[in-house]
XYZ file of C-alpha atoms in Angstrom:
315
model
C -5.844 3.186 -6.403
C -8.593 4.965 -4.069
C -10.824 2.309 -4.932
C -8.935 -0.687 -3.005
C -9.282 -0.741 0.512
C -6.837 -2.227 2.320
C -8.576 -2.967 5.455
C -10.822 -5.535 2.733
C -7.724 -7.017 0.600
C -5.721 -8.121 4.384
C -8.778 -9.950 5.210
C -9.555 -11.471 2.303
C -6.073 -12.605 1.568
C -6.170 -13.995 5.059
C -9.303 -16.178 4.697
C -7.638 -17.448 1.069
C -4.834 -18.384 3.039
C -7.132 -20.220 6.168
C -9.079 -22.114 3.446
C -5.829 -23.858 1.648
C -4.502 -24.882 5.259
C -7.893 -25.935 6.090
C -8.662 -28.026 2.885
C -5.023 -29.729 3.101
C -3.464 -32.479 5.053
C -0.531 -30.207 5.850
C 1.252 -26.976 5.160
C 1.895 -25.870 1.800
C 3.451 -22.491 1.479
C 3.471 -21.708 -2.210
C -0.337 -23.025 -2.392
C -1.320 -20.572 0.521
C 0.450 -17.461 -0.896
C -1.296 -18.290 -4.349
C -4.785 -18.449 -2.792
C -4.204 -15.450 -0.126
C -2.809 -13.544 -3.749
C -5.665 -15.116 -5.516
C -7.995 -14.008 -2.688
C -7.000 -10.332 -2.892
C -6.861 -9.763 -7.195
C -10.281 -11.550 -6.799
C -11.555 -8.691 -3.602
C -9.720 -5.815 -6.009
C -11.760 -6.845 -8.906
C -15.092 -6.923 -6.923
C -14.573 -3.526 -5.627
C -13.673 -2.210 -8.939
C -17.241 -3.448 -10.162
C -18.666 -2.114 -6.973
C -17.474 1.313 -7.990
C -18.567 1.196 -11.701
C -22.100 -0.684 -10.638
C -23.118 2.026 -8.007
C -22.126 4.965 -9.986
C -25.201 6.730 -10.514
C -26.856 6.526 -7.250
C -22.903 7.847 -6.140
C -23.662 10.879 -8.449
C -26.345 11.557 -6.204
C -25.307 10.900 -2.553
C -21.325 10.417 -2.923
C -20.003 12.908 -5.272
C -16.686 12.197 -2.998
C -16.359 8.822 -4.663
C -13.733 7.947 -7.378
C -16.208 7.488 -10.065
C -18.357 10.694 -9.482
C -15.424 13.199 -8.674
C -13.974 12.219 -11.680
C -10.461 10.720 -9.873
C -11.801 7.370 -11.747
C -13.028 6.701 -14.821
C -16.201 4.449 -15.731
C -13.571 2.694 -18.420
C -11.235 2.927 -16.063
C -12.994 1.050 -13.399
C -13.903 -1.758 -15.517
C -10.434 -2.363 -16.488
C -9.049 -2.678 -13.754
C -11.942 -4.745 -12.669
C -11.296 -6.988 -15.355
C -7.107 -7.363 -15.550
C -7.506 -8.083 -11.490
C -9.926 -11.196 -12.290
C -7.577 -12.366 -15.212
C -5.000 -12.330 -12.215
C -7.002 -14.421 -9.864
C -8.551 -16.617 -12.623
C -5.224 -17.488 -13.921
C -3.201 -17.599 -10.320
C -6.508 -20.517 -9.681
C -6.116 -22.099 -12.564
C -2.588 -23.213 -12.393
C -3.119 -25.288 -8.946
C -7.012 -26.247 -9.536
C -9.256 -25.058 -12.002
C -12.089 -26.298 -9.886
C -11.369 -23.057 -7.858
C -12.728 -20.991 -10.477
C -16.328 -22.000 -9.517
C -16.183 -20.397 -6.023
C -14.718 -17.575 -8.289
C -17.805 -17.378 -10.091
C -19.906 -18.112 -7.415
C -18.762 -14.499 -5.748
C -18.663 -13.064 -8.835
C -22.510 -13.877 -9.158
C -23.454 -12.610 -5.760
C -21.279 -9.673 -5.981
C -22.884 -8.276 -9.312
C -26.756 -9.246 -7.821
C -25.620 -6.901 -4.614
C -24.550 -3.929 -6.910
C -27.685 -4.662 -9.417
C -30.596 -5.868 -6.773
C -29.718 -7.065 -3.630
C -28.907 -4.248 -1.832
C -32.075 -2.655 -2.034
C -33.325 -6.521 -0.349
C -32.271 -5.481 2.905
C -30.453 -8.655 4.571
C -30.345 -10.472 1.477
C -27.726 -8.244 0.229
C -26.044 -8.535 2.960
C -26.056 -12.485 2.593
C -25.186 -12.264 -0.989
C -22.217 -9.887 0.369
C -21.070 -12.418 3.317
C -20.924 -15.254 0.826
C -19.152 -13.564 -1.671
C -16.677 -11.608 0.206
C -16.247 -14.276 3.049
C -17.239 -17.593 2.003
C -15.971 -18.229 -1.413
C -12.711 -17.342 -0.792
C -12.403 -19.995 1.977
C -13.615 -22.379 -0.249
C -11.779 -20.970 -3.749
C -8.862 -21.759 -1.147
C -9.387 -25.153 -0.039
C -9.535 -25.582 -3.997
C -5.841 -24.841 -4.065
C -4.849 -28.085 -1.269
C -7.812 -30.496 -2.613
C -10.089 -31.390 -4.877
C -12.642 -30.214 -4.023
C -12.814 -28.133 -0.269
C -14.129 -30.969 2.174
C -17.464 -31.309 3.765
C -16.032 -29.959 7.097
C -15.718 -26.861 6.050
C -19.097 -26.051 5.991
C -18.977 -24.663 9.327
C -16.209 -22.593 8.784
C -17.331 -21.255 5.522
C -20.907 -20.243 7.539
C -19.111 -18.612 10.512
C -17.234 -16.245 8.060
C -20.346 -15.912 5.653
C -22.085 -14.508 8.515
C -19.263 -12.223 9.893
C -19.556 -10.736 6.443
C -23.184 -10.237 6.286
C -22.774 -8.611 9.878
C -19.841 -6.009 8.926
C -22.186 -4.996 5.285
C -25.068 -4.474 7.680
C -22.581 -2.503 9.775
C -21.790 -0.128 6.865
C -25.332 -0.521 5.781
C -26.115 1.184 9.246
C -23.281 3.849 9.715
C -24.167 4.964 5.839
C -28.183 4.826 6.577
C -28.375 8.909 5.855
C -27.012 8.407 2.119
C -29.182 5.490 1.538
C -32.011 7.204 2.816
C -31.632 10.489 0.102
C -31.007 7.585 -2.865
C -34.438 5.986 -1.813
C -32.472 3.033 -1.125
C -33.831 0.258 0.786
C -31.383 -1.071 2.790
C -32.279 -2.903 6.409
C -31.056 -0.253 8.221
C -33.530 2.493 5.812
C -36.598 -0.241 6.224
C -36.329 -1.224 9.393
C -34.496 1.889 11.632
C -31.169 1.644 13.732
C -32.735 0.085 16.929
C -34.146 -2.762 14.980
C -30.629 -2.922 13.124
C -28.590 -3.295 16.377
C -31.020 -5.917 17.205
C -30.048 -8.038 14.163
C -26.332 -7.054 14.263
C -26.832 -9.067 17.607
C -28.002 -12.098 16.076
C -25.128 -12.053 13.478
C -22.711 -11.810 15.732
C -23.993 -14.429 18.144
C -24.312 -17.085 15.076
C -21.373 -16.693 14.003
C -19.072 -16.881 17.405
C -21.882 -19.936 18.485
C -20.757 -21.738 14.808
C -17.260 -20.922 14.933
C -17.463 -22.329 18.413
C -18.712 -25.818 17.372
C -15.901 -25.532 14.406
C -13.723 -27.869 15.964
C -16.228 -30.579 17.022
C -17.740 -30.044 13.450
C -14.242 -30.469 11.389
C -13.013 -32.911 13.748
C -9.857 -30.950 14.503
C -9.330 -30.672 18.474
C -9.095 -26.786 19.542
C -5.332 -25.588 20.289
C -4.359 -23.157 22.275
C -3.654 -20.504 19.213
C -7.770 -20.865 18.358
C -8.891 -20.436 22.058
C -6.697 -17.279 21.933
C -7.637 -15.946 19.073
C -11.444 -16.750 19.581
C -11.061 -15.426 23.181
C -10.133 -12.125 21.894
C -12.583 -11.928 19.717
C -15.487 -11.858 21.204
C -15.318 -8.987 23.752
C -13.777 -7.074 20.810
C -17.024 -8.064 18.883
C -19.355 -7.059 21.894
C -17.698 -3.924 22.166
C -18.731 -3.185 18.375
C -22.503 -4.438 19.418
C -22.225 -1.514 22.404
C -21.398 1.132 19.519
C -24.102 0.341 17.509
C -26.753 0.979 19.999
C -28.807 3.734 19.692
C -28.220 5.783 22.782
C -24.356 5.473 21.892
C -24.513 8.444 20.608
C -22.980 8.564 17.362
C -19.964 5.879 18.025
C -20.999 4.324 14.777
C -17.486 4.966 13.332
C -15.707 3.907 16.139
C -17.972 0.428 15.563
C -16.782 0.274 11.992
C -13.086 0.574 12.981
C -13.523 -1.765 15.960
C -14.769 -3.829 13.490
C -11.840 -3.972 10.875
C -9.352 -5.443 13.579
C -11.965 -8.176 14.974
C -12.806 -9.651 11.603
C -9.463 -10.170 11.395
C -9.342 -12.829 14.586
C -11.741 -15.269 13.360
C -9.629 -16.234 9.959
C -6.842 -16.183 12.343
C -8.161 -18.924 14.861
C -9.043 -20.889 12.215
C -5.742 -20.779 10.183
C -4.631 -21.605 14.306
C -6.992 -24.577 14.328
C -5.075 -25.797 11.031
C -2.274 -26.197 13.323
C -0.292 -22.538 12.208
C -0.819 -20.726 15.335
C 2.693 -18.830 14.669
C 1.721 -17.754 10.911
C -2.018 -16.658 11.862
C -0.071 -14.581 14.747
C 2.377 -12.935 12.076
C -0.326 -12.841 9.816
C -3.368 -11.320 11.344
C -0.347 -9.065 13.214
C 0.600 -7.577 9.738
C -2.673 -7.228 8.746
C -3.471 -5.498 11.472
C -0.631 -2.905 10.905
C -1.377 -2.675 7.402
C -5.052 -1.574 8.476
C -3.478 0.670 11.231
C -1.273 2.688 8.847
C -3.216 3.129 5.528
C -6.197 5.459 5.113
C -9.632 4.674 5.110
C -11.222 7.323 2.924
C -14.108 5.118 1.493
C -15.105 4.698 5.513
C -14.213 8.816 6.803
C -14.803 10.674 3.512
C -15.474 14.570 3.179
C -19.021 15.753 3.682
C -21.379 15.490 0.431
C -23.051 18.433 -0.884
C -26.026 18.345 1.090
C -24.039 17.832 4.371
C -24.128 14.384 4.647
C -21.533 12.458 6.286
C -20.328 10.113 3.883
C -18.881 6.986 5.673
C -19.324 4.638 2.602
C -19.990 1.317 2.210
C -18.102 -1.940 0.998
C -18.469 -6.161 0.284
C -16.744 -10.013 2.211
């Protein structure tokens, strides 16, 4: 159970949710709690593969994680990995097998990170954004049309990048292990001043996109998205400020900032849908949930070679 992180499945479940009320001409309860369900067997089976995909360089750096330690099993992992995807595959199926692509789509991306793309510097960090953050907006639309409409676009982009920002955020706070497994992250190719530079940009495109969401879907802004969007970006420049070099060390503190503000922009767009009351409850409870549980893949014991080993994640 080590292996999912509930700080990943809230979100994820959220933005399954924000996709179905986005991609439908009106509430529909039962298909929202199938894609935010949908949403989270999918995230569980993608960080099951995560584990079992970055084993060996975790021999070398992370002997803390599941896999290495021995508190998970390589056979072990890949089970799991695969009963969680039946789940989501089959929850999918039985509103709109079309879903399934976006499924696949993240799938894809997800196995090119573990295999490739994280040694690509910001393309795995892409590859992470879209699979962790897009597809499930779009996997959810599935489950309230057809296909998701063409105004979603912007949506979809504004969480892709939030995703590829909070990866490159990991990427950065977990620089050291990367580092000693010759791994050639953006953070190990081009330093932590240059990073905080980029993380800049990131953030910027995606509050400037979500920004234009309304005049871009058509949907006039209510008072629930202003909120919510209003919150988030001084929470969001407050992460930028701990990721500066002369912070001195308030890396972790970014990280954790982080995990509540990724939260807000799923919320003000499930409150652009018109739900301002369940993207309250929602993102409320998901912050709680991320409040209470622990978060030892981010604050894990010191490797062998004295490493602090903050981990890393995909959405």
């Amino acid at each position: 159970m080590e292996t999912l992180r509930p700080y990943d499945l809230v979100v994820v479940s959220l933005i399954g949710a924000t996709g179905t009320a986005l991609g439908g001409p009106g509430p529909d309860a039962v298909a929202q709690a199938t894609a935010a369900v949908a949403a989270a067997a999918a995230c569980a089976s993608a960080l099951y593969a995560a584990d079992y995909l970055t084993r060996s360089q975790d021999m070398a750096t992370k002997p803390d994680r599941p896999i290495p330690s021995g508190r998970l099993s390589p056979c072990a992992a890949t089970t799991s990995a695969g009963l969680a995807a039946v789940v989501a595959v089959v929850l999918m199926s039985l509103l709109n097998v079309r879903a399934l692509l976006f499924v696949v789509l993240a799938a894809v991306a997800s196995y090119a990170y573990g295999r490739w793309l994280k040694d690509r510097g910001l393309w795995g960090d892409a590859a992470t954004g879209f699979a962790g953050w897009s597809c499930p907006l779009l996997a959810g639309a599935c489950l309230a049309a057809p296909w998701p409409p063409a105004e979603l676009v912007a949506p979809a982009v504004a969480l892709g990048v939030q995703g590829a920002f909070g990866n490159l955020l990991l990427a950065l706070d977990d620089r050291p292990n990367d580092l000693k497994a010759h791994c050639r992250t953006h953070p190990v190719r081009h330093g932590p001043t240059r990073t905080a530079r980029t993380l800049g940009v990131l953030s910027a495109a995606t509050y400037t996109t979500a920004a234009f969401t309304p005049v871009l879907t058509g949907r006039p802004p209510t008072a629930g998205f202003l909120l919510f969007l209003g919150a988030a970006v001084p929470l969001a420049v407050a992460v930028l400020a701990a990721t500066r070099p002369h912070a001195g060390g308030r890396l972790h503190q970014a990280v954790t900032r982080h995990l509540y503000e990724r939260l807000l922009l799923p919320g003000a767009l499930l409150a652009l849908a018109g739900q301002t009351t369940a993207a309250t409850a929602a993102t409320a409870a998901a912050a709680l949930t991320i409040a209470l549980t622990p978060r030892p893949m981010l604050h894990a014991a010191p490797a062998r070679s004295g490493l602090r080993l903050p981990g890393g994640t995909t959405l």
